[in-house]
Amino acid sequence: MLDYNQPIDRARPEAPQQRSQTGFNVLELVNLLWRRKVAIAAAALLGATLAVVIGKSLTPRYTATAQLYVDPRELQLVDRELTPRAQDVSGMAMVVESQARLITSNSVLLQVIQQANLDKDPEFGGGGEVRGLMSSLLGLIGLHPSAPSAEDRKEVQLAALDALNKHITIRKTEKSFIVDIEVWSTNPAKAAMLANTLTNTYLTESRNSQALAARRATADLSSRLKELRERLRNAETALATYKAQNNFVGTQDTLISDQQLSASNQRLAAARAATMDTQARLDQIEASRRTAADAGAIPEALQSPTIANLRAQYADARKKYAEQTAELGPRHPALRQTEKQVEDLKRTISEEIDRFAQSAKNDLTRARDYEASLNRALEAQKRQSVQLSQAAVRLRELEREADASRDVYQSFLKRSRETEEQESLNTSAARVIGEATVPQRRSFPPGMSLFAMIGFIFGALAASSWFVAAEHLFAGAPEPTRRQRAPAPEIAKPVPEAAAPPPPPLALVEKPVIARLQEADVIRTLGAILATGNGVDLTRIGWPTLRSGFPLTSLLNALRDMRAAVTRHAAGKAMPVIAFVGAGETAERSVTALNFALAAARDGSRVLMIDADHQAHALSRKVDHPGKSNPGKLGWLSAGSKAAREIKTVNGISVLPLVAGDAGKAADAVGKTVAQARTAGGHDLVILDGPAMPLSAAGRKLLDGADALVAVLPTSRDINESMEEILTALGGAERKLVGVVLNELDPATETRQRGKQYA
């Protein structure tokens, strides 16, 4: 593979690779150890024997394990606990960790020392047997040793406490509330006894601490109850005195004055409604009397039995009058009598209606008098209510003070009774789920077989290391093997009189940018769809082109880096020229060049794309079909022929088709077109699709005029061979190579669409 970080110097032959010579190899090591196998085996056996002896001399330890279940939630025996409980998982884990640390607290361990008499156990620094033996010996000669002082006893307890701490290991099981308590001792029964004693002591201490906390809280609350009771009594006395002084009399909810005011207001509203009703009834009666309508049609008349009887008689008389009028003459006595009877009944009904009107007037007068009296009483009650409202400001203040004192006193009293009851309650959920049993096997030291194996391995390694070190340090370095050849004698060369000047430093070839054109980056369209309503669209000529809406893909970023490298190679030119070369005869180079142009146009560059492949001219065939070009979109640029006119596309890219004729004329025409475009300044970048491989004289001329090169490598061929072929063909122009594009598009898709034309 090529290394672009190394200078190019093809004239200088590569130096032969030097091999390092080692003074010691694996074969010699194996031979050395095989020669010393007896000594190594003897050392290994000696090491195993020493290890077993050391293991036998060690004091055995026996470990007993007790298991505790420490539930931080505890039992819910009362509504309010003394201490808040942990609600989340992290808080519960912290509570369990704290309880595990409390197991080895000094208060718990000191009780274990006292219960198990560890201050007299030699294993824990007590020395009770030695002291008893000394007392017996002194008693034989008549001497009695003095009793140990308090400081001596305290020192012994502290020593036992330190030793017991070293014998205890607390392990908390992950993601659980189970705590393992491990206690080791030289006596297995003692280890089990200490583990059980420690768990029982911890549970007892936990219950005592809860009872002590409840007792202390009860004492603190009770000490405040007397003061709070006296404060409540004073507040209630002041409230009652103020009510009596300001005549605040009422029920529990409202005052009597407020109740009277509300009742008077309701009665006044009812009286006003009755007055309005009476007035409306009178107005209706008066209106009926003034009009020619039937006065007996008012509701009072309809409800009156007297008027109903009179109206019935009136109807009968009218009926009789009508019959007699038809039979008798107008002057007949019977007819006149009947007519008089009708008039009398009508007058009687009118008089009855007048009595209704007089009654309505009397009711209206009485209702107005009643409303006026209620209004006067209400005004008096309003004045009294205003006076009471002014005095109620101080009353409400006294009531708030009394309510606050009452609430505080009741809260303290209730809490005091609760904490007093909690002294006798055990809310702890911790319990022993596994008592420690007498261990049957020792925990230390391990089995003698393991000691023997470790001693055997260490003995063999020590002997082998010794023999290897002795071989190198005392025997010297090994002589060179016979297969090594002596260096050839150096032939003296004549020294020139004038030393040649040092060669100029070789320039480094800039490492090209590598890009991958994949199926995920492109979209395929049907062939022969070229012109749209606005002009030629290069994304619809049948070639796979870049997807729209993906501005930050790795392919586009690599193409931007290539354009930046082209700008550096152009050294300030207004319109750099980049040529695309590639191995093979397929259209993969042209497809890559088109996508490069589309990416540049998408970033805002004005691109001129020229078909410089005189052999395949794939780009010209795609965009210069007869009848497909839009004459209105032809530009002014020309490559020496009217047929090869610049085609402006809707993608922001101008395409110049291939020049008809031989390769030399085409190359000259392309060069003149580039110079003409630079002079006009209508483009930002020129892309040459070609020349094709192998390079001809005209192709090399085109590459000499280009500022940068991009190699297209199809993955259908061997990439290394294709790259070597391109570099060999480029020769000195390889320094212009700024990028390599690996075309990984599926050629099968293009083959399936080749030759198909769609409208």
PDB file of C-alpha atoms in Angstrom, residues 52-280:
ATOM      1  CA  VAL A  52       2.663 -27.363  54.136  1.00  0.00           C
ATOM      2  CA  VAL A  53       4.813 -26.823  57.232  1.00  0.00           C
ATOM      3  CA  ILE A  54       3.935 -23.120  57.274  1.00  0.00           C
ATOM      4  CA  GLY A  55       0.235 -23.939  56.838  1.00  0.00           C
ATOM      5  CA  LYS A  56       0.337 -26.399  59.719  1.00  0.00           C
ATOM      6  CA  SER A  57       1.987 -23.810  61.968  1.00  0.00           C
ATOM      7  CA  LEU A  58      -0.714 -21.184  61.373  1.00  0.00           C
ATOM      8  CA  THR A  59      -3.453 -20.799  63.983  1.00  0.00           C
ATOM      9  CA  PRO A  60      -6.755 -21.970  62.507  1.00  0.00           C
ATOM     10  CA  ARG A  61      -9.721 -19.626  62.347  1.00  0.00           C
ATOM     11  CA  TYR A  62     -13.400 -20.568  62.318  1.00  0.00           C
ATOM     12  CA  THR A  63     -15.979 -18.180  60.968  1.00  0.00           C
ATOM     13  CA  ALA A  64     -19.643 -18.250  62.019  1.00  0.00           C
ATOM     14  CA  THR A  65     -22.267 -16.300  60.091  1.00  0.00           C
ATOM     15  CA  ALA A  66     -25.595 -14.918  61.317  1.00  0.00           C
ATOM     16  CA  GLN A  67     -28.127 -13.249  59.023  1.00  0.00           C
ATOM     17  CA  LEU A  68     -30.279 -10.243  59.888  1.00  0.00           C
ATOM     18  CA  TYR A  69     -33.230  -8.844  57.962  1.00  0.00           C
ATOM     19  CA  VAL A  70     -33.158  -5.065  58.436  1.00  0.00           C
ATOM     20  CA  ASP A  71     -36.357  -3.556  56.966  1.00  0.00           C
ATOM     21  CA  PRO A  72     -36.121   0.273  56.937  1.00  0.00           C
ATOM     22  CA  ARG A  73     -39.891   0.628  56.568  1.00  0.00           C
ATOM     23  CA  GLU A  74     -40.567  -0.767  60.071  1.00  0.00           C
ATOM     24  CA  LEU A  75     -44.047  -1.530  61.418  1.00  0.00           C
ATOM     25  CA  GLN A  76     -46.914   0.979  61.110  1.00  0.00           C
ATOM     26  CA  LEU A  77     -48.376   0.784  64.615  1.00  0.00           C
ATOM     27  CA  VAL A  78     -49.391   4.441  64.987  1.00  0.00           C
ATOM     28  CA  ASP A  79     -50.338   7.157  62.535  1.00  0.00           C
ATOM     29  CA  ARG A  80     -47.324   9.362  63.217  1.00  0.00           C
ATOM     30  CA  GLU A  81     -43.849   8.002  63.888  1.00  0.00           C
ATOM     31  CA  LEU A  82     -41.075   9.710  65.792  1.00  0.00           C
ATOM     32  CA  THR A  83     -38.738   9.651  62.792  1.00  0.00           C
ATOM     33  CA  PRO A  84     -39.762   9.943  59.113  1.00  0.00           C
ATOM     34  CA  ARG A  85     -39.309   6.880  56.992  1.00  0.00           C
ATOM     35  CA  ALA A  86     -37.320   6.573  53.801  1.00  0.00           C
ATOM     36  CA  GLN A  87     -39.602   6.575  50.770  1.00  0.00           C
ATOM     37  CA  ASP A  88     -37.244   6.089  47.816  1.00  0.00           C
ATOM     38  CA  VAL A  89     -34.824   3.257  47.123  1.00  0.00           C
ATOM     39  CA  SER A  90     -31.705   5.330  47.762  1.00  0.00           C
ATOM     40  CA  GLY A  91     -33.039   6.454  51.146  1.00  0.00           C
ATOM     41  CA  MET A  92     -33.847   2.863  52.136  1.00  0.00           C
ATOM     42  CA  ALA A  93     -30.371   1.743  51.095  1.00  0.00           C
ATOM     43  CA  MET A  94     -28.840   4.461  53.272  1.00  0.00           C
ATOM     44  CA  VAL A  95     -30.942   3.339  56.259  1.00  0.00           C
ATOM     45  CA  VAL A  96     -29.778  -0.264  55.833  1.00  0.00           C
ATOM     46  CA  GLU A  97     -26.156   0.886  55.529  1.00  0.00           C
ATOM     47  CA  SER A  98     -26.514   2.907  58.710  1.00  0.00           C
ATOM     48  CA  GLN A  99     -28.011  -0.028  60.595  1.00  0.00           C
ATOM     49  CA  ALA A 100     -25.155  -2.230  59.395  1.00  0.00           C
ATOM     50  CA  ARG A 101     -22.693   0.269  60.833  1.00  0.00           C
ATOM     51  CA  LEU A 102     -24.626   0.380  64.114  1.00  0.00           C
ATOM     52  CA  ILE A 103     -24.048  -3.354  64.563  1.00  0.00           C
ATOM     53  CA  THR A 104     -20.339  -2.696  65.124  1.00  0.00           C
ATOM     54  CA  SER A 105     -20.849   0.456  67.202  1.00  0.00           C
ATOM     55  CA  ASN A 106     -19.010   0.721  70.519  1.00  0.00           C
ATOM     56  CA  SER A 107     -22.197   0.628  72.580  1.00  0.00           C
ATOM     57  CA  VAL A 108     -23.209  -2.734  71.056  1.00  0.00           C
ATOM     58  CA  LEU A 109     -19.723  -4.271  71.190  1.00  0.00           C
ATOM     59  CA  LEU A 110     -19.168  -3.236  74.816  1.00  0.00           C
ATOM     60  CA  GLN A 111     -22.351  -5.054  75.798  1.00  0.00           C
ATOM     61  CA  VAL A 112     -21.156  -8.133  73.899  1.00  0.00           C
ATOM     62  CA  ILE A 113     -17.833  -7.947  75.784  1.00  0.00           C
ATOM     63  CA  GLN A 114     -19.636  -7.794  79.107  1.00  0.00           C
ATOM     64  CA  GLN A 115     -22.053 -10.632  78.277  1.00  0.00           C
ATOM     65  CA  ALA A 116     -19.354 -12.953  76.876  1.00  0.00           C
ATOM     66  CA  ASN A 117     -16.644 -11.915  79.407  1.00  0.00           C
ATOM     67  CA  LEU A 118     -14.242 -11.176  76.575  1.00  0.00           C
ATOM     68  CA  ASP A 119     -12.234  -8.882  78.837  1.00  0.00           C
ATOM     69  CA  LYS A 120     -11.024 -12.080  80.524  1.00  0.00           C
ATOM     70  CA  ASP A 121     -10.427 -14.024  77.275  1.00  0.00           C
ATOM     71  CA  PRO A 122      -6.728 -14.221  76.211  1.00  0.00           C
ATOM     72  CA  GLU A 123      -7.775 -14.304  72.536  1.00  0.00           C
ATOM     73  CA  PHE A 124      -9.168 -10.792  72.936  1.00  0.00           C
ATOM     74  CA  GLY A 125      -6.349  -9.464  75.143  1.00  0.00           C
ATOM     75  CA  GLY A 126      -7.989 -10.236  78.506  1.00  0.00           C
ATOM     76  CA  GLY A 127      -5.340 -12.451  80.164  1.00  0.00           C
ATOM     77  CA  GLY A 128      -7.767 -13.838  82.738  1.00  0.00           C
ATOM     78  CA  GLU A 129      -6.093 -17.281  83.015  1.00  0.00           C
ATOM     79  CA  VAL A 130      -2.622 -15.775  83.516  1.00  0.00           C
ATOM     80  CA  ARG A 131      -3.942 -13.417  86.171  1.00  0.00           C
ATOM     81  CA  GLY A 132      -5.717 -16.293  87.961  1.00  0.00           C
ATOM     82  CA  LEU A 133      -2.524 -18.392  87.900  1.00  0.00           C
ATOM     83  CA  MET A 134      -0.493 -15.506  89.343  1.00  0.00           C
ATOM     84  CA  SER A 135      -3.075 -15.013  92.089  1.00  0.00           C
ATOM     85  CA  SER A 136      -2.865 -18.714  93.016  1.00  0.00           C
ATOM     86  CA  LEU A 137       0.932 -18.656  93.176  1.00  0.00           C
ATOM     87  CA  LEU A 138       0.951 -15.524  95.300  1.00  0.00           C
ATOM     88  CA  GLY A 139      -1.675 -17.017  97.581  1.00  0.00           C
ATOM     89  CA  LEU A 140       0.616 -19.985  98.276  1.00  0.00           C
ATOM     90  CA  ILE A 141       3.222 -17.669  99.737  1.00  0.00           C
ATOM     91  CA  GLY A 142       0.658 -15.634 101.626  1.00  0.00           C
ATOM     92  CA  LEU A 143       0.401 -12.662  99.317  1.00  0.00           C
ATOM     93  CA  HIS A 144      -2.859 -11.397  97.915  1.00  0.00           C
ATOM     94  CA  PRO A 145      -2.689  -9.213  94.752  1.00  0.00           C
ATOM     95  CA  SER A 146      -4.621  -5.980  94.730  1.00  0.00           C
ATOM     96  CA  ALA A 147      -7.808  -5.682  92.719  1.00  0.00           C
ATOM     97  CA  PRO A 148      -7.434  -3.971  89.320  1.00  0.00           C
ATOM     98  CA  SER A 149      -8.315  -0.303  89.265  1.00  0.00           C
ATOM     99  CA  ALA A 150     -11.006   1.333  87.116  1.00  0.00           C
ATOM    100  CA  GLU A 151      -8.415   2.590  84.664  1.00  0.00           C
ATOM    101  CA  ASP A 152      -6.989  -0.924  84.288  1.00  0.00           C
ATOM    102  CA  ARG A 153     -10.444  -2.356  83.649  1.00  0.00           C
ATOM    103  CA  LYS A 154     -11.172   0.371  81.099  1.00  0.00           C
ATOM    104  CA  GLU A 155      -7.895  -0.299  79.329  1.00  0.00           C
ATOM    105  CA  VAL A 156      -8.671  -4.025  79.189  1.00  0.00           C
ATOM    106  CA  GLN A 157     -12.157  -3.308  77.771  1.00  0.00           C
ATOM    107  CA  LEU A 158     -10.692  -1.025  75.107  1.00  0.00           C
ATOM    108  CA  ALA A 159      -8.189  -3.703  74.113  1.00  0.00           C
ATOM    109  CA  ALA A 160     -10.976  -6.299  73.906  1.00  0.00           C
ATOM    110  CA  LEU A 161     -13.085  -3.816  71.904  1.00  0.00           C
ATOM    111  CA  ASP A 162     -10.292  -3.308  69.396  1.00  0.00           C
ATOM    112  CA  ALA A 163      -9.715  -7.068  69.088  1.00  0.00           C
ATOM    113  CA  LEU A 164     -13.442  -7.797  68.684  1.00  0.00           C
ATOM    114  CA  ASN A 165     -13.698  -5.181  65.945  1.00  0.00           C
ATOM    115  CA  LYS A 166     -11.030  -7.052  63.993  1.00  0.00           C
ATOM    116  CA  HIS A 167     -12.908 -10.350  64.396  1.00  0.00           C
ATOM    117  CA  ILE A 168     -16.188  -8.998  62.938  1.00  0.00           C
ATOM    118  CA  THR A 169     -17.062  -8.505  59.273  1.00  0.00           C
ATOM    119  CA  ILE A 170     -20.397  -6.999  58.177  1.00  0.00           C
ATOM    120  CA  ARG A 171     -21.536  -7.749  54.625  1.00  0.00           C
ATOM    121  CA  LYS A 172     -24.657  -6.297  53.041  1.00  0.00           C
ATOM    122  CA  THR A 173     -26.232  -8.244  50.202  1.00  0.00           C
ATOM    123  CA  GLU A 174     -26.736  -6.108  47.102  1.00  0.00           C
ATOM    124  CA  LYS A 175     -30.308  -4.975  46.332  1.00  0.00           C
ATOM    125  CA  SER A 176     -31.722  -6.505  49.510  1.00  0.00           C
ATOM    126  CA  PHE A 177     -32.264  -5.759  53.217  1.00  0.00           C
ATOM    127  CA  ILE A 178     -30.231  -8.761  54.391  1.00  0.00           C
ATOM    128  CA  VAL A 179     -27.052  -8.200  56.414  1.00  0.00           C
ATOM    129  CA  ASP A 180     -24.529 -10.992  57.057  1.00  0.00           C
ATOM    130  CA  ILE A 181     -22.605 -10.839  60.355  1.00  0.00           C
ATOM    131  CA  GLU A 182     -19.391 -12.876  60.240  1.00  0.00           C
ATOM    132  CA  VAL A 183     -17.372 -13.455  63.429  1.00  0.00           C
ATOM    133  CA  TRP A 184     -14.219 -15.570  63.482  1.00  0.00           C
ATOM    134  CA  SER A 185     -12.415 -17.129  66.403  1.00  0.00           C
ATOM    135  CA  THR A 186      -9.943 -19.891  67.103  1.00  0.00           C
ATOM    136  CA  ASN A 187     -12.761 -21.832  68.790  1.00  0.00           C
ATOM    137  CA  PRO A 188     -15.709 -22.710  66.492  1.00  0.00           C
ATOM    138  CA  ALA A 189     -18.234 -22.769  69.358  1.00  0.00           C
ATOM    139  CA  LYS A 190     -17.033 -19.359  70.533  1.00  0.00           C
ATOM    140  CA  ALA A 191     -17.393 -17.950  67.013  1.00  0.00           C
ATOM    141  CA  ALA A 192     -21.039 -19.078  66.816  1.00  0.00           C
ATOM    142  CA  MET A 193     -21.741 -17.799  70.342  1.00  0.00           C
ATOM    143  CA  LEU A 194     -20.276 -14.364  69.568  1.00  0.00           C
ATOM    144  CA  ALA A 195     -22.233 -14.039  66.311  1.00  0.00           C
ATOM    145  CA  ASN A 196     -25.555 -14.866  68.021  1.00  0.00           C
ATOM    146  CA  THR A 197     -24.760 -12.638  70.999  1.00  0.00           C
ATOM    147  CA  LEU A 198     -23.940  -9.755  68.655  1.00  0.00           C
ATOM    148  CA  THR A 199     -27.244 -10.070  66.763  1.00  0.00           C
ATOM    149  CA  ASN A 200     -29.320 -10.319  69.960  1.00  0.00           C
ATOM    150  CA  THR A 201     -27.508  -7.382  71.501  1.00  0.00           C
ATOM    151  CA  TYR A 202     -28.077  -5.267  68.391  1.00  0.00           C
ATOM    152  CA  LEU A 203     -31.815  -6.032  68.386  1.00  0.00           C
ATOM    153  CA  THR A 204     -32.080  -5.248  72.104  1.00  0.00           C
ATOM    154  CA  GLU A 205     -30.126  -2.016  71.683  1.00  0.00           C
ATOM    155  CA  SER A 206     -32.371  -1.029  68.745  1.00  0.00           C
ATOM    156  CA  ARG A 207     -35.518  -1.554  70.837  1.00  0.00           C
ATOM    157  CA  ASN A 208     -34.015   0.317  73.804  1.00  0.00           C
ATOM    158  CA  SER A 209     -32.992   3.237  71.606  1.00  0.00           C
ATOM    159  CA  GLN A 210     -36.544   3.514  70.257  1.00  0.00           C
ATOM    160  CA  ALA A 211     -38.037   3.411  73.750  1.00  0.00           C
ATOM    161  CA  LEU A 212     -35.499   5.965  74.979  1.00  0.00           C
ATOM    162  CA  ALA A 213     -36.316   8.318  72.101  1.00  0.00           C
ATOM    163  CA  ALA A 214     -40.053   7.995  72.817  1.00  0.00           C
ATOM    164  CA  ARG A 215     -39.495   8.574  76.541  1.00  0.00           C
ATOM    165  CA  ARG A 216     -37.410  11.678  75.884  1.00  0.00           C
ATOM    166  CA  ALA A 217     -40.017  13.045  73.461  1.00  0.00           C
ATOM    167  CA  THR A 218     -42.787  12.405  76.012  1.00  0.00           C
ATOM    168  CA  ALA A 219     -40.869  14.249  78.728  1.00  0.00           C
ATOM    169  CA  ASP A 220     -40.230  17.235  76.471  1.00  0.00           C
ATOM    170  CA  LEU A 221     -43.869  17.434  75.411  1.00  0.00           C
ATOM    171  CA  SER A 222     -45.239  17.028  78.945  1.00  0.00           C
ATOM    172  CA  SER A 223     -43.044  19.830  80.239  1.00  0.00           C
ATOM    173  CA  ARG A 224     -44.771  22.206  77.864  1.00  0.00           C
ATOM    174  CA  LEU A 225     -48.371  21.106  78.505  1.00  0.00           C
ATOM    175  CA  LYS A 226     -48.817  23.095  81.747  1.00  0.00           C
ATOM    176  CA  GLU A 227     -47.705  26.352  80.143  1.00  0.00           C
ATOM    177  CA  LEU A 228     -49.873  25.751  77.087  1.00  0.00           C
ATOM    178  CA  ARG A 229     -52.904  24.927  79.288  1.00  0.00           C
ATOM    179  CA  GLU A 230     -52.507  28.173  81.237  1.00  0.00           C
ATOM    180  CA  ARG A 231     -52.144  30.172  78.003  1.00  0.00           C
ATOM    181  CA  LEU A 232     -55.347  28.615  76.596  1.00  0.00           C
ATOM    182  CA  ARG A 233     -57.289  29.372  79.804  1.00  0.00           C
ATOM    183  CA  ASN A 234     -56.251  33.034  79.743  1.00  0.00           C
ATOM    184  CA  ALA A 235     -57.187  33.388  76.051  1.00  0.00           C
ATOM    185  CA  GLU A 236     -60.669  31.878  76.561  1.00  0.00           C
ATOM    186  CA  THR A 237     -61.291  34.028  79.667  1.00  0.00           C
ATOM    187  CA  ALA A 238     -60.389  37.217  77.795  1.00  0.00           C
ATOM    188  CA  LEU A 239     -62.680  36.210  74.917  1.00  0.00           C
ATOM    189  CA  ALA A 240     -65.682  35.542  77.217  1.00  0.00           C
ATOM    190  CA  THR A 241     -65.189  38.832  79.111  1.00  0.00           C
ATOM    191  CA  TYR A 242     -65.060  40.863  75.896  1.00  0.00           C
ATOM    192  CA  LYS A 243     -68.258  39.220  74.575  1.00  0.00           C
ATOM    193  CA  ALA A 244     -70.130  40.052  77.785  1.00  0.00           C
ATOM    194  CA  GLN A 245     -68.923  43.667  77.758  1.00  0.00           C
ATOM    195  CA  ASN A 246     -69.959  44.296  74.131  1.00  0.00           C
ATOM    196  CA  ASN A 247     -73.239  42.312  74.225  1.00  0.00           C
ATOM    197  CA  PHE A 248     -72.060  39.641  71.757  1.00  0.00           C
ATOM    198  CA  VAL A 249     -74.808  37.064  72.311  1.00  0.00           C
ATOM    199  CA  GLY A 250     -75.584  34.358  69.816  1.00  0.00           C
ATOM    200  CA  THR A 251     -75.366  30.757  68.847  1.00  0.00           C
ATOM    201  CA  GLN A 252     -72.155  28.937  68.020  1.00  0.00           C
ATOM    202  CA  ASP A 253     -72.212  30.070  64.406  1.00  0.00           C
ATOM    203  CA  THR A 254     -73.652  33.608  64.344  1.00  0.00           C
ATOM    204  CA  LEU A 255     -74.744  36.414  66.679  1.00  0.00           C
ATOM    205  CA  ILE A 256     -78.384  37.103  67.575  1.00  0.00           C
ATOM    206  CA  SER A 257     -78.130  40.589  66.082  1.00  0.00           C
ATOM    207  CA  ASP A 258     -76.958  39.130  62.781  1.00  0.00           C
ATOM    208  CA  GLN A 259     -79.767  36.576  62.872  1.00  0.00           C
ATOM    209  CA  GLN A 260     -82.345  39.314  63.599  1.00  0.00           C
ATOM    210  CA  LEU A 261     -80.964  41.496  60.822  1.00  0.00           C
ATOM    211  CA  SER A 262     -81.144  38.632  58.366  1.00  0.00           C
ATOM    212  CA  ALA A 263     -84.704  37.733  59.452  1.00  0.00           C
ATOM    213  CA  SER A 264     -85.857  41.396  59.243  1.00  0.00           C
ATOM    214  CA  ASN A 265     -84.332  41.700  55.802  1.00  0.00           C
ATOM    215  CA  GLN A 266     -86.210  38.597  54.684  1.00  0.00           C
ATOM    216  CA  ARG A 267     -89.502  39.846  56.177  1.00  0.00           C
ATOM    217  CA  LEU A 268     -89.040  43.240  54.511  1.00  0.00           C
ATOM    218  CA  ALA A 269     -88.446  41.588  51.168  1.00  0.00           C
ATOM    219  CA  ALA A 270     -91.566  39.466  51.648  1.00  0.00           C
ATOM    220  CA  ALA A 271     -93.600  42.564  52.665  1.00  0.00           C
ATOM    221  CA  ARG A 272     -92.421  44.439  49.580  1.00  0.00           C
ATOM    222  CA  ALA A 273     -93.394  41.513  47.410  1.00  0.00           C
ATOM    223  CA  ALA A 274     -96.848  41.368  49.060  1.00  0.00           C
ATOM    224  CA  THR A 275     -97.317  45.123  48.572  1.00  0.00           C
ATOM    225  CA  MET A 276     -96.422  44.840  44.916  1.00  0.00           C
ATOM    226  CA  ASP A 277     -98.804  41.886  44.543  1.00  0.00           C
ATOM    227  CA  THR A 278    -101.645  43.785  46.183  1.00  0.00           C
ATOM    228  CA  GLN A 279    -100.956  46.847  44.034  1.00  0.00           C
ATOM    229  CA  ALA A 280    -101.006  44.717  40.891  1.00  0.00           C
TER     230      ALA A 280
END
